[in-house]
Amino acid sequence: MPHRQPDPTGTDLDPGEVLGIAPVPGVIPTGSRVLLLNATFEPLAVVTAKRAVVLMLSGKAECIEVSLGGAFHSENLTLPAPSVMRLSRYVRVPYRRAVPMTRAGVLRRDGRRC
């Protein structure tokens, strides 16, 4: 086993080593993050890989970039693990209006704190 340098933060324990879990090559955890883009390639959110696969299987999103070395396997299907996805339809995102620069607006913006 190769020698590891101590972690400068003082926490040299790898969670996988503590639990006795070894990483499996080619397996992507369902909690890994995927960037979700609007149909116009505007970033919308970061979703879990599980949610990204559900969107892909339901035809609501398409994979733009895949993660290297990972895939999701089922009995009849193998999907590459996405890292960036784009929605097929445009989703209108409601933006909050800017708070007016008045005394009341500044207090509202700052949560009634000085």
PDB file of C-alpha atoms in Angstrom:
ATOM      1  CA  MET A   1       0.000   0.000   0.000  1.00  0.00           C
ATOM      2  CA  PRO A   2       1.493   3.381  -0.988  1.00  0.00           C
ATOM      3  CA  HIS A   3       2.398   5.819   1.764  1.00  0.00           C
ATOM      4  CA  ARG A   4       0.035   8.783   2.063  1.00  0.00           C
ATOM      5  CA  GLN A   5       1.126  12.233   3.109  1.00  0.00           C
ATOM      6  CA  PRO A   6      -0.658  13.494   6.233  1.00  0.00           C
ATOM      7  CA  ASP A   7      -3.588  15.777   5.590  1.00  0.00           C
ATOM      8  CA  PRO A   8      -2.736  19.392   6.549  1.00  0.00           C
ATOM      9  CA  THR A   9      -6.220  19.846   8.036  1.00  0.00           C
ATOM     10  CA  GLY A  10      -5.495  17.192  10.641  1.00  0.00           C
ATOM     11  CA  THR A  11      -8.144  14.761   9.411  1.00  0.00           C
ATOM     12  CA  ASP A  12      -6.086  12.080   7.654  1.00  0.00           C
ATOM     13  CA  LEU A  13      -8.858   9.498   7.767  1.00  0.00           C
ATOM     14  CA  ASP A  14     -10.528   8.621   4.514  1.00  0.00           C
ATOM     15  CA  PRO A  15     -14.218   7.802   5.154  1.00  0.00           C
ATOM     16  CA  GLY A  16     -13.911   4.771   2.880  1.00  0.00           C
ATOM     17  CA  GLU A  17     -10.998   3.431   4.911  1.00  0.00           C
ATOM     18  CA  VAL A  18     -12.831   3.944   8.209  1.00  0.00           C
ATOM     19  CA  LEU A  19     -15.883   2.047   6.985  1.00  0.00           C
ATOM     20  CA  GLY A  20     -13.843  -0.580   5.142  1.00  0.00           C
ATOM     21  CA  ILE A  21     -15.365   0.375   1.793  1.00  0.00           C
ATOM     22  CA  ALA A  22     -13.154   0.290  -1.274  1.00  0.00           C
ATOM     23  CA  PRO A  23     -14.133   2.385  -4.309  1.00  0.00           C
ATOM     24  CA  VAL A  24     -15.352   0.287  -7.223  1.00  0.00           C
ATOM     25  CA  PRO A  25     -13.943   1.411 -10.584  1.00  0.00           C
ATOM     26  CA  GLY A  26     -16.604   2.445 -13.082  1.00  0.00           C
ATOM     27  CA  VAL A  27     -19.364   2.818 -10.491  1.00  0.00           C
ATOM     28  CA  ILE A  28     -20.781   6.310 -10.015  1.00  0.00           C
ATOM     29  CA  PRO A  29     -22.581   7.041  -6.732  1.00  0.00           C
ATOM     30  CA  THR A  30     -26.186   8.130  -7.279  1.00  0.00           C
ATOM     31  CA  GLY A  31     -25.517  11.192  -5.144  1.00  0.00           C
ATOM     32  CA  SER A  32     -22.851  12.612  -7.457  1.00  0.00           C
ATOM     33  CA  ARG A  33     -23.617  16.007  -8.924  1.00  0.00           C
ATOM     34  CA  VAL A  34     -24.756  16.807 -12.465  1.00  0.00           C
ATOM     35  CA  LEU A  35     -25.122  20.293 -13.938  1.00  0.00           C
ATOM     36  CA  LEU A  36     -28.603  20.799 -15.399  1.00  0.00           C
ATOM     37  CA  LEU A  37     -28.906  23.340 -18.216  1.00  0.00           C
ATOM     38  CA  ASN A  38     -32.000  24.946 -19.691  1.00  0.00           C
ATOM     39  CA  ALA A  39     -32.837  24.365 -23.364  1.00  0.00           C
ATOM     40  CA  THR A  40     -30.950  27.614 -24.078  1.00  0.00           C
ATOM     41  CA  PHE A  41     -27.829  26.283 -22.284  1.00  0.00           C
ATOM     42  CA  GLU A  42     -28.358  28.520 -19.236  1.00  0.00           C
ATOM     43  CA  PRO A  43     -27.420  26.826 -15.951  1.00  0.00           C
ATOM     44  CA  LEU A  44     -30.497  25.955 -13.904  1.00  0.00           C
ATOM     45  CA  ALA A  45     -29.384  23.759 -11.038  1.00  0.00           C
ATOM     46  CA  VAL A  46     -27.092  21.026  -9.839  1.00  0.00           C
ATOM     47  CA  VAL A  47     -28.985  17.749  -9.434  1.00  0.00           C
ATOM     48  CA  THR A  48     -28.029  14.283  -8.253  1.00  0.00           C
ATOM     49  CA  ALA A  49     -26.980  11.658 -10.757  1.00  0.00           C
ATOM     50  CA  LYS A  50     -30.083   9.645  -9.867  1.00  0.00           C
ATOM     51  CA  ARG A  51     -32.360  12.581 -10.785  1.00  0.00           C
ATOM     52  CA  ALA A  52     -30.364  13.126 -13.983  1.00  0.00           C
ATOM     53  CA  VAL A  53     -30.871   9.515 -15.061  1.00  0.00           C
ATOM     54  CA  VAL A  54     -34.612   9.777 -14.344  1.00  0.00           C
ATOM     55  CA  LEU A  55     -34.812  12.929 -16.495  1.00  0.00           C
ATOM     56  CA  MET A  56     -32.883  11.191 -19.273  1.00  0.00           C
ATOM     57  CA  LEU A  57     -35.045   8.048 -19.209  1.00  0.00           C
ATOM     58  CA  SER A  58     -38.277  10.076 -19.237  1.00  0.00           C
ATOM     59  CA  GLY A  59     -37.082  11.989 -22.309  1.00  0.00           C
ATOM     60  CA  LYS A  60     -37.075  15.360 -20.550  1.00  0.00           C
ATOM     61  CA  ALA A  61     -33.321  15.887 -20.812  1.00  0.00           C
ATOM     62  CA  GLU A  62     -30.395  14.853 -22.961  1.00  0.00           C
ATOM     63  CA  CYS A  63     -26.835  14.195 -21.921  1.00  0.00           C
ATOM     64  CA  ILE A  64     -24.321  16.796 -23.130  1.00  0.00           C
ATOM     65  CA  GLU A  65     -21.175  15.540 -21.337  1.00  0.00           C
ATOM     66  CA  VAL A  66     -20.481  12.223 -19.675  1.00  0.00           C
ATOM     67  CA  SER A  67     -18.323  11.450 -16.653  1.00  0.00           C
ATOM     68  CA  LEU A  68     -15.180   9.536 -17.426  1.00  0.00           C
ATOM     69  CA  GLY A  69     -15.194   5.890 -16.485  1.00  0.00           C
ATOM     70  CA  GLY A  70     -18.667   5.573 -15.015  1.00  0.00           C
ATOM     71  CA  ALA A  71     -22.004   4.179 -16.102  1.00  0.00           C
ATOM     72  CA  PHE A  72     -25.383   3.139 -14.738  1.00  0.00           C
ATOM     73  CA  HIS A  73     -26.331  -0.453 -15.467  1.00  0.00           C
ATOM     74  CA  SER A  74     -29.703  -2.144 -15.489  1.00  0.00           C
ATOM     75  CA  GLU A  75     -30.791  -5.514 -16.771  1.00  0.00           C
ATOM     76  CA  ASN A  76     -31.315  -4.330 -20.349  1.00  0.00           C
ATOM     77  CA  LEU A  77     -29.646  -0.927 -20.502  1.00  0.00           C
ATOM     78  CA  THR A  78     -26.323   0.747 -19.811  1.00  0.00           C
ATOM     79  CA  LEU A  79     -26.253   4.540 -19.570  1.00  0.00           C
ATOM     80  CA  PRO A  80     -23.076   6.600 -19.337  1.00  0.00           C
ATOM     81  CA  ALA A  81     -22.949   8.676 -16.156  1.00  0.00           C
ATOM     82  CA  PRO A  82     -23.789  12.269 -17.113  1.00  0.00           C
ATOM     83  CA  SER A  83     -21.893  15.295 -15.843  1.00  0.00           C
ATOM     84  CA  VAL A  84     -23.808  17.950 -17.849  1.00  0.00           C
ATOM     85  CA  MET A  85     -27.412  17.622 -19.063  1.00  0.00           C
ATOM     86  CA  ARG A  86     -29.729  19.889 -21.073  1.00  0.00           C
ATOM     87  CA  LEU A  87     -33.514  19.995 -20.774  1.00  0.00           C
ATOM     88  CA  SER A  88     -35.390  19.357 -24.036  1.00  0.00           C
ATOM     89  CA  ARG A  89     -37.937  22.117 -23.383  1.00  0.00           C
ATOM     90  CA  TYR A  90     -37.366  25.651 -22.160  1.00  0.00           C
ATOM     91  CA  VAL A  91     -38.268  26.231 -18.515  1.00  0.00           C
ATOM     92  CA  ARG A  92     -39.129  29.796 -17.533  1.00  0.00           C
ATOM     93  CA  VAL A  93     -37.372  30.689 -14.304  1.00  0.00           C
ATOM     94  CA  PRO A  94     -39.136  33.344 -12.234  1.00  0.00           C
ATOM     95  CA  TYR A  95     -36.583  35.946 -11.196  1.00  0.00           C
ATOM     96  CA  ARG A  96     -37.108  38.070  -8.119  1.00  0.00           C
ATOM     97  CA  ARG A  97     -37.476  41.734  -8.785  1.00  0.00           C
ATOM     98  CA  ALA A  98     -34.747  43.945  -7.435  1.00  0.00           C
ATOM     99  CA  VAL A  99     -35.602  45.557  -4.118  1.00  0.00           C
ATOM    100  CA  PRO A 100     -36.001  49.316  -4.638  1.00  0.00           C
ATOM    101  CA  MET A 101     -33.260  51.491  -3.170  1.00  0.00           C
ATOM    102  CA  THR A 102     -35.409  53.114  -0.529  1.00  0.00           C
ATOM    103  CA  ARG A 103     -35.033  53.019   3.219  1.00  0.00           C
ATOM    104  CA  ALA A 104     -37.718  50.314   3.497  1.00  0.00           C
ATOM    105  CA  GLY A 105     -36.219  48.384   0.577  1.00  0.00           C
ATOM    106  CA  VAL A 106     -32.727  48.365   2.091  1.00  0.00           C
ATOM    107  CA  LEU A 107     -34.107  47.217   5.447  1.00  0.00           C
ATOM    108  CA  ARG A 108     -36.076  44.447   3.725  1.00  0.00           C
ATOM    109  CA  ARG A 109     -32.990  43.383   1.741  1.00  0.00           C
ATOM    110  CA  ASP A 110     -30.810  43.214   4.868  1.00  0.00           C
ATOM    111  CA  GLY A 111     -33.390  41.376   6.967  1.00  0.00           C
ATOM    112  CA  ARG A 112     -34.138  44.384   9.180  1.00  0.00           C
ATOM    113  CA  ARG A 113     -30.536  44.482  10.457  1.00  0.00           C
ATOM    114  CA  CYS A 114     -28.037  47.302  10.356  1.00  0.00           C
TER     115      CYS A 114
END
